[in-house]
């Protein structure tokens, strides 16, 4: 299966993609007692996910594929979970559109802030991500839009922001995951270095939530 990690602008995607990929590989679950095979796809011109895989000595491949032909060119064996780090959908909608044609799950990454909320829900001059997901339906093999969830990241405990933006996003029709990724120095410094123990923290909890909800096969 293929998981598309999206946001209109900078939203924590690369950090979350790298840590989620490791957690998917390492987390031993009911359905995957040995963990899962994973493969990364860097669909951002920054190539930061790919670069992290080199510098961080990842134990799985990350392909460079920042192209509007993603849906034609990606290669993913049946038993492997593909994790795609998309670029800014507001600047490169053509690439995100292509990924959405073949994604089995979309994860929208956002901080619980007005800045992120506005760019997702009420962009002045762009197509909303919700509309991009909806319009993908007609170009998909099954004619249905892929399931999509919101992952709140850079959350701070005991503040109102997470609860407020969870409520706001749900009111907009989004499905917000229970798991959130807290703001932390360790996560802020993760890109560029080897990833150790990703399954032990919130990314392991994220894998369990996705599996228990039938969103991770
Ligand atoms: N959980 C976290 N806690 C604290 N800082 C974080 C966390 N996750 C990401 N960051 C920081 O937020 C910034 C943006 O993260 P990241 O580069 O992963 O976003 P992105 O969506 O990939 O951005 P872009 O689309 O521009 O490549 C980085 O400085 C990163 O270190
Ligand atoms: Mg990035």
Short mmCIF file of C-alpha atoms and ligand atoms in Angstrom, two decimals:
data_model
loop_
_atom_site.label_atom_id
_atom_site.label_comp_id
_atom_site.label_asym_id
_atom_site.label_seq_id
_atom_site.Cartn_x
_atom_site.Cartn_y
_atom_site.Cartn_z
CA UNK A 1 0.00 0.00 0.00
CA UNK A 2 1.00 3.60 -0.57
CA UNK A 3 0.74 6.37 2.05
CA UNK A 4 0.82 9.96 0.74
CA UNK A 5 2.12 12.52 3.24
CA UNK A 6 0.80 15.92 2.22
CA UNK A 7 0.49 19.54 3.29
CA UNK A 8 0.04 22.81 1.37
CA UNK A 9 3.35 24.19 2.65
CA UNK A 10 5.95 23.21 5.25
CA UNK A 11 4.03 21.03 7.69
CA UNK A 12 6.37 18.51 9.28
CA UNK A 13 6.01 16.04 6.39
CA UNK A 14 9.64 15.02 5.91
CA UNK A 15 10.26 14.59 9.64
CA UNK A 16 7.05 12.59 10.06
CA UNK A 17 7.61 10.55 6.87
CA UNK A 18 11.06 9.40 8.00
CA UNK A 19 9.97 8.56 11.52
CA UNK A 20 6.72 6.92 10.41
CA UNK A 21 8.57 4.79 7.84
CA UNK A 22 10.91 3.50 10.56
CA UNK A 23 8.00 2.90 12.94
CA UNK A 24 6.05 0.97 10.28
CA UNK A 25 9.11 -1.21 9.68
CA UNK A 26 9.88 -1.81 13.35
CA UNK A 27 6.52 -1.94 15.11
CA UNK A 28 5.44 -5.51 15.76
CA UNK A 29 1.67 -5.66 15.58
CA UNK A 30 -1.13 -8.22 15.52
CA UNK A 31 -1.27 -8.14 11.73
CA UNK A 32 2.48 -7.80 11.26
CA UNK A 33 4.25 -9.67 14.09
CA UNK A 34 7.64 -9.08 12.41
CA UNK A 35 6.96 -5.49 11.39
CA UNK A 36 6.51 -4.52 7.74
CA UNK A 37 8.68 -3.96 4.70
CA UNK A 38 8.84 -0.29 3.75
CA UNK A 39 10.04 1.83 0.88
CA UNK A 40 10.23 5.61 0.76
CA UNK A 41 9.46 7.92 -2.15
CA UNK A 42 10.70 11.49 -2.23
CA UNK A 43 8.18 13.42 -4.30
CA UNK A 44 9.56 16.81 -3.25
CA UNK A 45 12.08 18.78 -5.28
CA UNK A 46 14.00 19.50 -2.06
CA UNK A 47 15.02 15.81 -2.08
CA UNK A 48 15.34 16.04 1.67
CA UNK A 49 13.77 12.64 2.43
CA UNK A 50 16.16 11.02 -0.04
CA UNK A 51 19.12 12.95 1.40
CA UNK A 52 18.12 11.94 4.94
CA UNK A 53 18.06 8.31 3.82
CA UNK A 54 21.69 8.66 2.65
CA UNK A 55 23.00 10.63 5.63
CA UNK A 56 20.95 8.69 8.14
CA UNK A 57 21.91 5.32 6.65
CA UNK A 58 18.31 4.11 6.33
CA UNK A 59 17.80 0.35 6.17
CA UNK A 60 15.22 0.71 3.37
CA UNK A 61 15.36 2.43 -0.01
CA UNK A 62 14.03 5.91 -0.75
CA UNK A 63 13.44 6.63 -4.46
CA UNK A 64 13.59 10.16 -5.88
CA UNK A 65 10.33 10.73 -7.73
CA UNK A 66 9.31 14.40 -7.71
CA UNK A 67 7.34 14.17 -10.92
CA UNK A 68 3.79 14.62 -12.19
CA UNK A 69 4.26 11.14 -13.67
CA UNK A 70 4.55 9.61 -10.20
CA UNK A 71 1.46 7.45 -10.73
CA UNK A 72 3.06 5.89 -13.82
CA UNK A 73 6.62 5.57 -12.61
CA UNK A 74 6.52 4.40 -8.98
CA UNK A 75 7.47 0.80 -8.32
CA UNK A 76 6.10 -0.85 -5.19
CA UNK A 77 5.92 -4.60 -4.52
CA UNK A 78 2.57 -5.80 -3.10
CA UNK A 79 3.91 -6.61 0.35
CA UNK A 80 5.73 -3.30 0.89
CA UNK A 81 4.35 -0.15 2.50
CA UNK A 82 5.31 2.90 0.43
CA UNK A 83 5.75 6.19 2.28
CA UNK A 84 5.63 9.24 -0.01
CA UNK A 85 6.93 12.63 1.13
CA UNK A 86 5.13 15.07 -1.18
CA UNK A 87 6.31 18.62 -1.69
CA UNK A 88 4.22 21.72 -1.08
CA UNK A 89 0.86 20.98 -2.69
CA UNK A 90 0.23 24.70 -3.16
CA UNK A 91 3.36 25.10 -5.27
CA UNK A 92 3.48 21.70 -6.97
CA UNK A 93 -0.14 20.54 -7.19
CA UNK A 94 0.72 18.52 -10.29
CA UNK A 95 2.92 16.16 -8.26
CA UNK A 96 0.44 15.83 -5.41
CA UNK A 97 -2.36 15.19 -7.93
CA UNK A 98 -0.29 12.41 -9.42
CA UNK A 99 0.43 10.80 -6.03
CA UNK A 100 -3.25 11.07 -5.05
CA UNK A 101 -4.19 8.99 -8.10
CA UNK A 102 -2.51 5.93 -6.57
CA UNK A 103 -2.40 6.56 -2.79
CA UNK A 104 -4.24 4.13 -0.51
CA UNK A 105 -4.12 6.54 2.43
CA UNK A 106 -3.50 10.28 2.66
CA UNK A 107 -2.00 11.79 5.82
CA UNK A 108 -2.29 15.57 6.08
CA UNK A 109 0.38 16.95 8.39
CA UNK A 110 -0.27 20.18 10.27
CA UNK A 111 0.60 22.05 13.42
CA UNK A 112 -2.41 23.20 15.44
CA UNK A 113 -1.98 26.81 14.37
CA UNK A 114 -4.03 29.40 12.51
CA UNK A 115 -1.26 29.66 9.93
CA UNK A 116 -1.48 26.00 8.94
CA UNK A 117 -5.27 25.87 9.25
CA UNK A 118 -5.77 28.81 6.90
CA UNK A 119 -3.49 27.41 4.20
CA UNK A 120 -5.35 24.08 4.34
CA UNK A 121 -8.95 25.21 4.68
CA UNK A 122 -9.18 28.70 3.25
CA UNK A 123 -6.25 29.38 0.93
CA UNK A 124 -6.80 32.68 -0.87
CA UNK A 125 -5.35 31.68 -4.21
CA UNK A 126 -5.04 27.87 -4.23
CA UNK A 127 -7.17 24.76 -4.49
CA UNK A 128 -7.85 23.34 -1.02
CA UNK A 129 -6.34 19.98 -0.20
CA UNK A 130 -9.84 18.64 0.45
CA UNK A 131 -10.76 19.51 -3.15
CA UNK A 132 -7.54 18.03 -4.50
CA UNK A 133 -8.37 14.76 -2.74
CA UNK A 134 -11.97 14.86 -4.03
CA UNK A 135 -10.98 15.56 -7.60
CA UNK A 136 -8.52 12.63 -7.58
CA UNK A 137 -11.51 10.24 -7.56
CA UNK A 138 -12.23 10.50 -11.27
CA UNK A 139 -8.63 9.61 -12.13
CA UNK A 140 -8.36 6.61 -9.81
CA UNK A 141 -8.85 2.98 -10.76
CA UNK A 142 -11.78 2.55 -8.34
CA UNK A 143 -13.32 5.98 -8.97
CA UNK A 144 -13.24 6.71 -5.21
CA UNK A 145 -11.16 9.32 -3.38
CA UNK A 146 -8.61 7.74 -1.04
CA UNK A 147 -9.20 7.78 2.74
CA UNK A 148 -7.58 10.82 4.34
CA UNK A 149 -6.65 11.62 7.94
CA UNK A 150 -5.06 14.55 9.73
CA UNK A 151 -1.98 14.09 11.90
CA UNK A 152 -1.45 17.00 14.29
CA UNK A 153 2.24 17.55 14.91
CA UNK A 154 4.31 19.97 16.98
CA UNK A 155 1.59 19.84 19.61
CA UNK A 156 2.19 21.18 23.11
CA UNK A 157 0.56 19.46 26.11
CA UNK A 158 -1.80 21.47 28.30
CA UNK A 159 -2.54 24.09 25.67
CA UNK A 160 -5.85 24.72 23.96
CA UNK A 161 -4.48 24.69 20.43
CA UNK A 162 -4.64 20.93 19.74
CA UNK A 163 -8.22 20.64 20.99
CA UNK A 164 -9.29 23.79 19.12
CA UNK A 165 -7.83 22.80 15.77
CA UNK A 166 -9.00 19.20 16.12
CA UNK A 167 -12.52 20.59 16.55
CA UNK A 168 -12.08 23.06 13.68
CA UNK A 169 -10.75 20.41 11.30
CA UNK A 170 -13.53 17.97 12.24
CA UNK A 171 -16.08 20.71 11.60
CA UNK A 172 -14.55 20.99 8.11
CA UNK A 173 -15.18 17.27 7.60
CA UNK A 174 -11.66 16.01 8.25
CA UNK A 175 -10.92 12.83 10.21
CA UNK A 176 -8.31 13.79 12.84
CA UNK A 177 -6.20 10.96 14.26
CA UNK A 178 -6.18 10.50 18.05
CA UNK A 179 -2.41 10.15 17.97
CA UNK A 180 -0.54 13.45 17.89
CA UNK A 181 3.16 14.15 17.51
CA UNK A 182 4.41 16.46 20.26
CA UNK A 183 6.77 19.33 19.70
CA UNK A 184 10.18 18.16 20.85
CA UNK A 185 13.83 18.94 20.33
CA UNK A 186 14.53 15.30 19.44
CA UNK A 187 11.99 15.39 16.58
CA UNK A 188 13.12 18.87 15.51
CA UNK A 189 16.67 17.54 15.09
CA UNK A 190 15.75 14.17 13.56
CA UNK A 191 16.25 14.92 9.84
CA UNK A 192 19.78 14.14 8.65
CA UNK A 193 20.62 11.57 11.31
CA UNK A 194 20.06 7.83 11.84
CA UNK A 195 16.66 7.04 13.34
CA UNK A 196 16.71 4.94 16.48
CA UNK A 197 13.70 3.60 18.38
CA UNK A 198 10.98 5.26 16.26
CA UNK A 199 8.49 2.56 17.22
CA UNK A 200 8.76 3.36 20.93
CA UNK A 201 7.22 6.84 20.89
CA UNK A 202 4.18 8.43 19.24
CA UNK A 203 5.09 7.06 15.80
CA UNK A 204 4.66 3.52 17.15
CA UNK A 205 1.28 4.60 18.57
CA UNK A 206 0.45 6.04 15.15
CA UNK A 207 1.17 2.69 13.46
CA UNK A 208 -1.07 0.90 15.97
CA UNK A 209 -3.87 3.43 15.45
CA UNK A 210 -3.66 3.17 11.66
CA UNK A 211 -3.71 -0.64 11.84
CA UNK A 212 -6.56 -0.80 14.34
CA UNK A 213 -8.62 1.51 12.13
CA UNK A 214 -7.97 -0.66 9.07
CA UNK A 215 -5.94 2.09 7.38
CA UNK A 216 -2.66 0.14 7.34
CA UNK A 217 -2.56 -3.24 5.63
N1 LIG B 1 7.56 17.15 16.28
C1 LIG B 1 8.33 18.22 16.03
N2 LIG B 1 8.78 19.00 17.06
C2 LIG B 1 9.52 20.09 16.81
N3 LIG B 1 9.91 20.51 15.61
C3 LIG B 1 9.51 19.77 14.55
C4 LIG B 1 8.72 18.59 14.71
N4 LIG B 1 8.46 18.08 13.47
C5 LIG B 1 9.08 18.90 12.60
N5 LIG B 1 9.71 19.90 13.23
C6 LIG B 1 10.45 21.02 12.62
O1 LIG B 1 9.56 21.72 11.78
C7 LIG B 1 10.21 22.15 10.60
C8 LIG B 1 9.49 21.63 9.38
O2 LIG B 1 9.58 20.20 9.37
P1 LIG B 1 9.79 19.40 8.01
O3 LIG B 1 10.99 19.88 7.29
O4 LIG B 1 9.69 17.97 8.37
O5 LIG B 1 8.48 19.87 7.21
P2 LIG B 1 8.11 19.65 5.67
O6 LIG B 1 6.62 19.61 5.61
O7 LIG B 1 8.85 18.50 5.12
O8 LIG B 1 8.64 20.98 5.00
P3 LIG B 1 8.92 21.22 3.42
O9 LIG B 1 7.60 20.89 2.74
O10 LIG B 1 9.26 22.65 3.35
O11 LIG B 1 10.00 20.27 3.03
C9 LIG B 1 11.65 21.69 10.70
O12 LIG B 1 12.44 22.74 11.21
C10 LIG B 1 11.57 20.54 11.72
O13 LIG B 1 12.77 20.38 12.43
MG1 LIG B 2 10.11 18.34 3.50
#
